[in-house]
Short mmCIF file of C-alpha atoms in Angstrom, two decimals:
data_model
loop_
_atom_site.label_atom_id
_atom_site.label_comp_id
_atom_site.label_asym_id
_atom_site.label_seq_id
_atom_site.Cartn_x
_atom_site.Cartn_y
_atom_site.Cartn_z
CA MET A 222 -5.69 123.10 26.10
CA PRO A 223 -5.79 118.38 25.73
CA ALA A 224 -6.53 117.27 22.02
CA GLY A 225 -9.63 115.08 22.39
CA ALA A 226 -10.18 111.95 20.30
CA THR A 227 -9.84 112.46 16.62
CA TYR A 228 -11.36 109.69 14.99
CA GLU A 229 -13.01 107.62 17.05
CA PRO A 230 -14.98 104.46 16.25
CA ILE A 231 -18.23 104.95 17.12
CA ALA A 232 -19.74 101.15 16.61
CA THR A 233 -18.24 98.07 16.24
CA THR A 234 -20.37 94.42 14.18
CA THR A 235 -19.38 91.24 12.87
CA GLY A 236 -22.68 90.67 11.26
CA SER A 237 -22.11 86.92 11.11
CA GLY A 238 -25.25 84.91 10.60
CA THR A 239 -27.71 87.49 9.73
CA SER A 240 -28.44 89.80 6.27
CA LEU A 241 -29.21 92.84 7.96
CA VAL A 242 -26.33 95.28 9.76
CA THR A 243 -27.69 98.50 11.44
CA PHE A 244 -25.96 101.14 13.13
CA SER A 245 -28.98 103.65 14.85
CA SER A 246 -28.93 106.68 17.06
CA ILE A 247 -25.24 107.77 15.45
CA PRO A 248 -24.31 110.92 17.68
CA SER A 249 -23.98 114.08 15.30
CA THR A 250 -21.12 115.21 17.41
CA TYR A 251 -18.66 114.39 14.81
CA THR A 252 -18.11 116.60 11.16
CA ASP A 253 -17.61 113.12 8.91
CA LEU A 254 -17.92 109.45 9.46
CA ARG A 255 -16.05 106.85 7.80
CA LEU A 256 -18.13 103.20 7.21
CA ILE A 257 -15.44 100.29 6.83
CA VAL A 258 -16.97 97.15 5.48
CA PHE A 259 -15.20 94.13 5.08
CA ALA A 260 -16.88 90.69 4.19
CA SER A 261 -18.65 88.15 2.24
CA MET A 262 -21.83 86.27 2.10
CA THR A 263 -22.73 82.67 2.27
CA THR A 264 -23.80 83.58 -1.26
CA GLY A 265 -22.21 85.51 -3.17
CA ASP A 266 -24.18 88.64 -2.87
CA THR A 267 -24.26 92.48 -2.97
CA ILE A 268 -25.47 95.12 -0.15
CA ASP A 269 -28.27 98.04 0.31
CA VAL A 270 -26.29 100.60 1.57
CA ASN A 271 -29.24 102.81 2.93
CA PHE A 272 -29.41 106.06 5.01
CA ASN A 273 -32.26 107.21 7.33
CA GLY A 274 -34.68 104.07 6.67
CA THR A 275 -34.43 106.06 3.30
CA SER A 276 -35.00 104.11 -0.21
CA GLY A 277 -37.45 105.26 -2.47
CA THR A 278 -35.25 107.86 -5.24
CA SER A 279 -32.54 109.70 -2.63
CA TYR A 280 -29.98 108.62 -3.79
CA SER A 281 -27.41 108.85 -6.97
CA TYR A 282 -23.53 107.85 -8.38
CA THR A 283 -21.15 108.56 -10.45
CA GLU A 284 -18.21 105.80 -10.69
CA LEU A 285 -15.45 105.09 -12.13
CA THR A 286 -14.28 101.39 -12.22
CA GLY A 287 -12.27 98.95 -13.68
CA ASN A 288 -12.99 95.28 -13.13
CA GLY A 289 -9.79 93.76 -15.14
CA THR A 290 -10.51 94.50 -18.47
CA THR A 291 -12.61 97.34 -18.97
CA ALA A 292 -11.99 101.07 -17.69
CA ALA A 293 -15.48 103.09 -17.18
CA SER A 294 -17.75 105.30 -16.04
CA THR A 295 -20.92 105.23 -15.63
CA ARG A 296 -23.95 106.95 -12.81
CA ALA A 297 -27.75 106.43 -11.40
CA THR A 298 -29.75 108.87 -10.66
CA SER A 299 -33.14 109.11 -8.34
CA TYR A 300 -31.88 105.72 -7.15
CA SER A 301 -32.94 103.59 -4.07
CA LYS A 302 -29.32 103.19 -2.15
CA PHE A 303 -26.02 102.49 -3.19
CA LEU A 304 -25.02 99.70 -3.97
CA ILE A 305 -21.78 97.62 -2.91
CA PRO A 306 -19.80 96.31 -4.41
CA ARG A 307 -21.10 97.42 -8.24
CA LEU A 308 -20.24 95.64 -10.38
CA GLN A 309 -18.91 92.02 -8.76
CA VAL A 310 -21.03 89.64 -6.12
CA SER A 311 -19.05 89.81 -3.38
CA GLY A 312 -16.90 86.32 -2.44
CA THR A 313 -18.11 83.85 0.14
CA GLY A 314 -16.04 82.33 2.96
CA THR A 315 -12.20 83.72 3.51
CA THR A 316 -13.22 85.95 0.17
CA LYS A 317 -13.65 89.10 1.32
CA PHE A 318 -14.36 93.01 -0.02
CA MET A 319 -13.89 95.81 1.34
CA SER A 320 -15.71 99.42 1.15
CA ILE A 321 -14.87 102.55 3.00
CA PHE A 322 -17.72 105.38 2.47
CA ASP A 323 -16.64 108.67 3.67
CA ILE A 324 -19.88 111.26 4.64
CA PHE A 325 -18.95 113.98 4.82
CA SER A 326 -20.65 116.84 7.22
CA TYR A 327 -23.41 113.92 7.32
CA ALA A 328 -25.06 115.88 10.94
CA GLY A 329 -25.02 119.26 8.61
CA ILE A 330 -27.72 121.28 6.37
CA THR A 331 -26.68 120.08 3.09
CA ASN A 332 -27.36 117.20 0.57
CA LYS A 333 -24.81 114.56 2.32
CA THR A 334 -22.42 113.45 -0.91
CA CYS A 335 -20.07 110.29 0.22
CA LEU A 336 -16.84 109.21 -1.46
CA ILE A 337 -16.86 105.50 -2.02
CA THR A 338 -13.55 103.77 -2.70
CA THR A 339 -14.65 99.86 -3.29
CA SER A 340 -12.46 96.93 -3.87
CA CYS A 341 -13.44 93.47 -4.46
CA ASP A 342 -10.81 90.52 -5.56
CA LYS A 343 -11.85 87.29 -6.22
CA ASN A 344 -8.58 85.54 -7.64
CA GLY A 345 -9.89 85.73 -11.82
CA SER A 346 -12.86 88.25 -11.68
CA GLY A 347 -13.38 91.17 -9.50
CA SER A 348 -13.56 95.26 -9.55
CA VAL A 349 -11.86 98.30 -8.61
CA GLU A 350 -14.70 100.86 -7.57
CA ARG A 351 -14.36 104.36 -6.87
CA THR A 352 -17.65 106.29 -6.94
CA VAL A 353 -19.23 110.01 -5.42
CA GLY A 354 -22.44 109.62 -3.88
CA LEU A 355 -25.54 111.89 -3.40
CA PHE A 356 -28.24 111.55 -1.00
CA ARG A 357 -30.34 114.16 -0.95
CA SER A 358 -31.20 115.39 2.23
CA THR A 359 -30.97 117.77 4.77
CA SER A 360 -31.30 115.70 7.74
CA ALA A 361 -29.09 114.25 9.80
CA ILE A 362 -28.13 111.52 9.35
CA THR A 363 -28.79 109.31 12.84
CA SER A 364 -29.09 105.51 11.01
CA ILE A 365 -26.96 103.80 8.07
CA SER A 366 -28.45 99.99 7.55
CA LEU A 367 -26.22 97.75 4.92
CA GLN A 368 -28.70 94.78 3.81
CA THR A 369 -27.71 91.99 1.54
CA THR A 370 -29.63 92.68 -1.54
CA ASN A 371 -30.36 88.59 -2.39
CA PHE A 372 -31.29 88.64 1.37
CA TYR A 373 -27.28 86.13 2.15
CA ASN A 374 -26.15 86.28 5.45
CA TYR A 375 -22.92 87.51 5.78
CA ASP A 376 -19.75 85.00 6.96
CA SER A 377 -17.83 84.79 9.71
CA GLY A 378 -15.20 86.88 9.97
CA SER A 379 -17.24 89.85 8.17
CA GLN A 380 -16.97 93.16 10.09
CA PHE A 381 -18.69 96.23 9.72
CA THR A 382 -16.98 99.44 11.84
CA LEU A 383 -18.19 102.96 11.81
CA TYR A 384 -15.79 105.92 13.18
CA GLY A 385 -16.40 109.68 13.41
CA ILE A 386 -14.16 112.38 12.57
CA LYS A 387 -13.83 115.30 14.25
CA ALA A 388 -12.74 119.12 12.97
CA ALA A 389 -11.21 121.53 15.01
CA MET B 82 -11.23 140.84 -5.17
CA ILE B 83 -9.29 137.38 -4.65
CA GLY B 84 -9.40 137.24 -0.95
CA ALA B 85 -7.91 135.31 1.35
CA ILE B 86 -8.65 133.75 4.67
CA VAL B 87 -5.94 132.38 6.48
CA ALA B 88 -6.92 129.44 9.01
CA GLY B 89 -3.79 130.25 11.90
CA LEU B 90 -3.88 127.56 14.19
CA THR B 91 -4.59 126.95 17.96
CA GLY B 92 -2.12 125.76 20.33
CA SER B 93 -1.84 122.55 20.64
CA GLY B 94 -0.95 123.15 24.50
CA GLY B 95 -1.71 119.78 26.20
CA ALA B 96 -0.63 116.45 25.36
CA SER B 97 -2.95 113.93 23.01
CA LEU B 98 -2.65 109.80 22.83
CA SER B 99 -4.23 110.67 19.54
CA SER B 100 -2.55 109.54 16.52
CA TYR B 101 -5.03 111.08 13.79
CA GLU B 102 -5.14 114.96 14.86
CA SER B 103 -6.97 117.52 13.82
CA ILE B 104 -4.96 120.15 13.18
CA ALA B 105 -6.94 123.17 12.06
CA THR B 106 -10.59 124.22 10.19
CA ALA B 107 -11.73 126.68 8.14
CA THR B 108 -14.90 128.11 6.22
CA GLY B 109 -15.32 129.95 3.37
CA THR B 110 -16.69 133.52 3.82
CA GLY B 111 -17.60 133.87 0.41
CA SER B 112 -15.46 136.68 -1.12
CA SER B 113 -12.34 134.77 -1.28
CA ALA B 114 -11.40 132.41 -3.20
CA THR B 115 -8.22 131.19 -1.20
CA ILE B 116 -8.27 128.59 2.10
CA THR B 117 -4.99 128.49 3.56
CA PHE B 118 -3.29 126.60 6.83
CA SER B 119 -0.10 128.39 7.99
CA SER B 120 2.39 127.95 10.69
CA ILE B 121 1.51 123.35 10.50
CA PRO B 122 2.92 121.99 12.70
CA SER B 123 6.20 119.78 11.96
CA THR B 124 4.71 117.25 14.83
CA PHE B 125 3.07 114.97 12.58
CA LYS B 126 3.96 112.68 10.07
CA HIS B 127 1.28 113.24 7.10
CA LEU B 128 -1.21 115.27 6.69
CA GLN B 129 -4.78 115.22 5.51
CA ILE B 130 -7.49 117.62 3.94
CA ARG B 131 -11.10 116.58 4.05
CA GLY B 132 -13.24 119.30 3.03
CA ILE B 133 -16.66 120.10 1.18
CA ALA B 134 -16.97 123.13 -1.35
CA ARG B 135 -18.58 125.08 -3.71
CA GLY B 136 -18.37 128.44 -5.93
CA THR B 137 -20.47 131.62 -5.03
CA ALA B 138 -20.58 133.05 -8.28
CA ASN B 139 -20.00 131.48 -12.19
CA GLY B 140 -23.70 129.82 -12.26
CA GLY B 141 -22.45 126.68 -14.11
CA THR B 142 -23.17 123.28 -13.90
CA THR B 143 -20.38 121.39 -14.18
CA PRO B 144 -17.52 120.98 -12.17
CA LEU B 145 -15.10 123.18 -11.03
CA THR B 146 -11.03 122.32 -10.24
CA TYR B 147 -9.55 123.98 -7.24
CA TYR B 148 -5.24 123.51 -7.23
CA ILE B 149 -2.85 123.47 -4.26
CA ASN B 150 0.72 125.39 -3.45
CA CYS B 151 2.55 124.95 -1.02
CA ASN B 152 4.86 127.23 0.90
CA SER B 153 3.54 130.31 -1.24
CA ASP B 154 5.95 128.45 -3.94
CA THR B 155 4.29 129.69 -7.62
CA GLY B 156 6.82 128.45 -10.02
CA SER B 157 7.10 125.39 -11.90
CA ASN B 158 7.86 122.98 -9.42
CA TYR B 159 4.62 120.96 -9.16
CA ALA B 160 3.26 117.87 -11.65
CA TYR B 161 0.15 115.46 -11.08
CA HIS B 162 -1.60 113.40 -12.65
CA ARG B 163 -6.10 112.10 -12.76
CA LEU B 164 -8.33 109.79 -13.51
CA GLN B 165 -11.53 110.22 -13.49
CA GLY B 166 -15.15 109.97 -14.73
CA ASP B 167 -18.06 111.90 -15.80
CA GLY B 168 -20.35 108.94 -15.25
CA ALA B 169 -20.40 108.49 -19.40
CA THR B 170 -16.21 107.95 -19.65
CA ALA B 171 -13.05 107.49 -17.85
CA SER B 172 -10.36 109.88 -18.57
CA ALA B 173 -6.87 110.34 -17.99
CA LEU B 174 -4.31 113.43 -18.14
CA GLY B 175 -0.77 113.83 -16.58
CA GLN B 176 1.19 117.50 -16.42
CA ALA B 177 4.97 117.84 -15.82
CA THR B 178 6.18 121.44 -14.73
CA GLN B 179 3.21 123.49 -13.47
CA THR B 180 3.14 126.21 -10.98
CA LYS B 181 0.26 124.77 -9.26
CA ILE B 182 -1.10 121.40 -8.65
CA TYR B 183 -5.17 120.77 -9.75
CA MET B 184 -6.05 118.55 -6.87
CA GLY B 185 -9.88 117.75 -7.69
CA VAL B 186 -13.13 119.14 -8.67
CA TYR B 187 -16.24 121.17 -6.68
CA ALA B 188 -19.55 122.11 -7.02
CA ASP B 189 -20.10 125.46 -9.18
CA SER B 190 -23.13 127.73 -7.63
CA GLY B 191 -25.65 126.84 -10.29
CA TYR B 192 -26.18 123.43 -8.73
CA SER B 193 -29.06 122.67 -7.04
CA ALA B 194 -29.10 124.05 -3.51
CA ASN B 195 -26.91 122.69 -0.95
CA ILE B 196 -24.79 120.50 -3.24
CA MET B 197 -21.29 119.76 -2.11
CA GLY B 198 -18.27 118.93 -4.00
CA THR B 199 -16.02 116.36 -1.26
CA MET B 200 -12.88 115.95 -1.23
CA VAL B 201 -9.84 113.68 0.59
CA VAL B 202 -6.04 114.97 0.40
CA ASP B 203 -3.75 113.05 1.76
CA ILE B 204 0.44 114.46 1.76
CA LEU B 205 2.97 111.71 3.31
CA ASP B 206 6.30 112.24 5.04
CA TYR B 207 5.17 115.89 4.56
CA GLY B 208 7.99 116.89 6.66
CA SER B 209 11.51 115.61 5.34
CA THR B 210 13.44 117.58 3.65
CA SER B 211 14.89 115.00 2.06
CA LYS B 212 12.43 114.02 -0.20
CA TYR B 213 9.78 115.66 -2.59
CA LYS B 214 6.05 115.82 -1.70
CA THR B 215 3.82 113.21 -3.31
CA PHE B 216 0.27 113.96 -2.57
CA ARG B 217 -2.90 111.79 -3.66
CA ALA B 218 -6.31 112.89 -3.65
CA ILE B 219 -10.04 111.97 -4.48
CA SER B 220 -13.09 114.00 -5.14
CA GLY B 221 -16.34 114.54 -6.57
CA VAL B 222 -19.13 116.37 -6.81
CA ASP B 223 -22.76 114.46 -7.94
CA ASP B 224 -26.12 116.27 -8.96
CA ASN B 225 -28.15 114.13 -9.68
CA SER B 226 -28.92 115.54 -12.90
CA GLY B 227 -27.64 112.51 -14.95
CA THR B 228 -25.60 114.50 -17.21
CA THR B 229 -21.82 116.37 -17.18
CA GLY B 230 -22.73 117.61 -13.75
CA SER B 231 -21.45 114.73 -11.81
CA GLN B 232 -17.39 113.54 -11.75
CA ILE B 233 -15.53 111.29 -9.61
CA SER B 234 -11.44 112.00 -9.75
CA LEU B 235 -8.78 110.66 -8.49
CA ARG B 236 -5.32 112.61 -8.39
CA SER B 237 -1.70 112.32 -7.58
CA GLY B 238 0.41 115.59 -7.22
CA LEU B 239 4.05 115.98 -6.53
CA TRP B 240 5.92 119.17 -5.36
CA MET B 241 9.11 119.26 -6.44
CA SER B 242 10.58 120.79 -3.37
CA THR B 243 12.57 119.22 0.25
CA SER B 244 11.32 121.58 2.02
CA ALA B 245 8.98 120.77 4.79
CA ILE B 246 5.43 121.65 4.09
CA SER B 247 4.48 124.87 6.72
CA THR B 248 1.97 126.50 4.96
CA ILE B 249 -0.89 125.05 2.14
CA ALA B 250 -2.84 127.31 0.10
CA ILE B 251 -5.98 125.80 -1.62
CA THR B 252 -7.34 128.34 -4.50
CA ASN B 253 -10.42 127.51 -6.59
CA ASN B 254 -10.01 127.94 -10.13
CA GLY B 255 -13.48 129.13 -11.29
CA GLY B 256 -12.67 132.39 -11.46
CA ASP B 257 -14.42 133.36 -8.02
CA ASN B 258 -14.98 132.49 -4.42
CA PHE B 259 -15.68 129.77 -1.64
CA SER B 260 -18.94 129.72 -0.49
CA THR B 261 -19.94 130.02 3.26
CA SER B 262 -21.01 126.19 3.10
CA THR B 263 -17.35 125.59 2.07
CA THR B 264 -15.17 123.84 5.05
CA PHE B 265 -11.39 122.32 4.92
CA ALA B 266 -10.39 120.66 7.49
CA LEU B 267 -6.99 119.91 7.86
CA TYR B 268 -5.43 116.53 9.90
CA GLY B 269 -2.29 115.29 11.39
CA ILE B 270 -1.02 111.66 11.46
CA LYS B 271 1.24 110.85 13.72
CA GLU B 272 4.40 107.71 13.30
CA ALA B 273 4.23 105.32 16.27
#
């Protein structure tokens, strides 16, 4: 029996010249999603990440962070989004940060739990962030939006890729 | 009674051009504390386990821990380290000469419905017959409670054996079973 594709790119976009990137009409045929963000903004900013156009109080997270001086753990409950990076605004131009979202059973009937790995280094400041996030919805995730918090545009060279991972 | 689920491998049969392949998936039955991947083929370079998990019966609202054994080895041949945060405190721990590797956390049955723990475990060069086996894991559970029900956990593990890994057993340490909403998927990663 030939093996089908297990780790497939669903969509890729650069976001250059815009402050909003959206992945929509996400097919329900995979087991997990992986979203890879490699970005900077024209002015240092952060990114609001929302699923299915939902804000309100549907999100929560628990994180472990290091800022080059201090290791800490913090949490937020009944929040309106996931925020990346959490501790630092991003760099600009060629100084980009990386964030990887692993979204498990995104089309299943349980609430959606994510593992978020964010790394941001600006040669004198930066952060390492490892986060578990909860999106309290039993609906399948069909869209993901990444809006810069202060509406600064994404820099050239920013890249956003959504992958689907399919279990046997 | 602690039972076991064995996820046997389906034959791969045909040729695949993919470097990242799904090997097997196992789902909790509600009556088993252990999920086992057996007869793992030696044709990949690395392995990855991805999963969501929840317990069935403890009724608690703090994260439980699962552990891994390889090739049915329950001797004192393991070690692990962890770095974790519960939303208030970051902490670290290291354990040597263990009989298992505690590799991550999952949700107990007392959590609100449909709250699951998640994990990704990477096992590098699992087929080597000249190296000990190194594990890396990230796992977590968040319940929007603002209390100690949430945890993010980073772990490294060591199995001090030069045998190729052919079996991986994942067991919950909560004294109960994996729920029917629990799934673990094993993937193989090929080198060029």
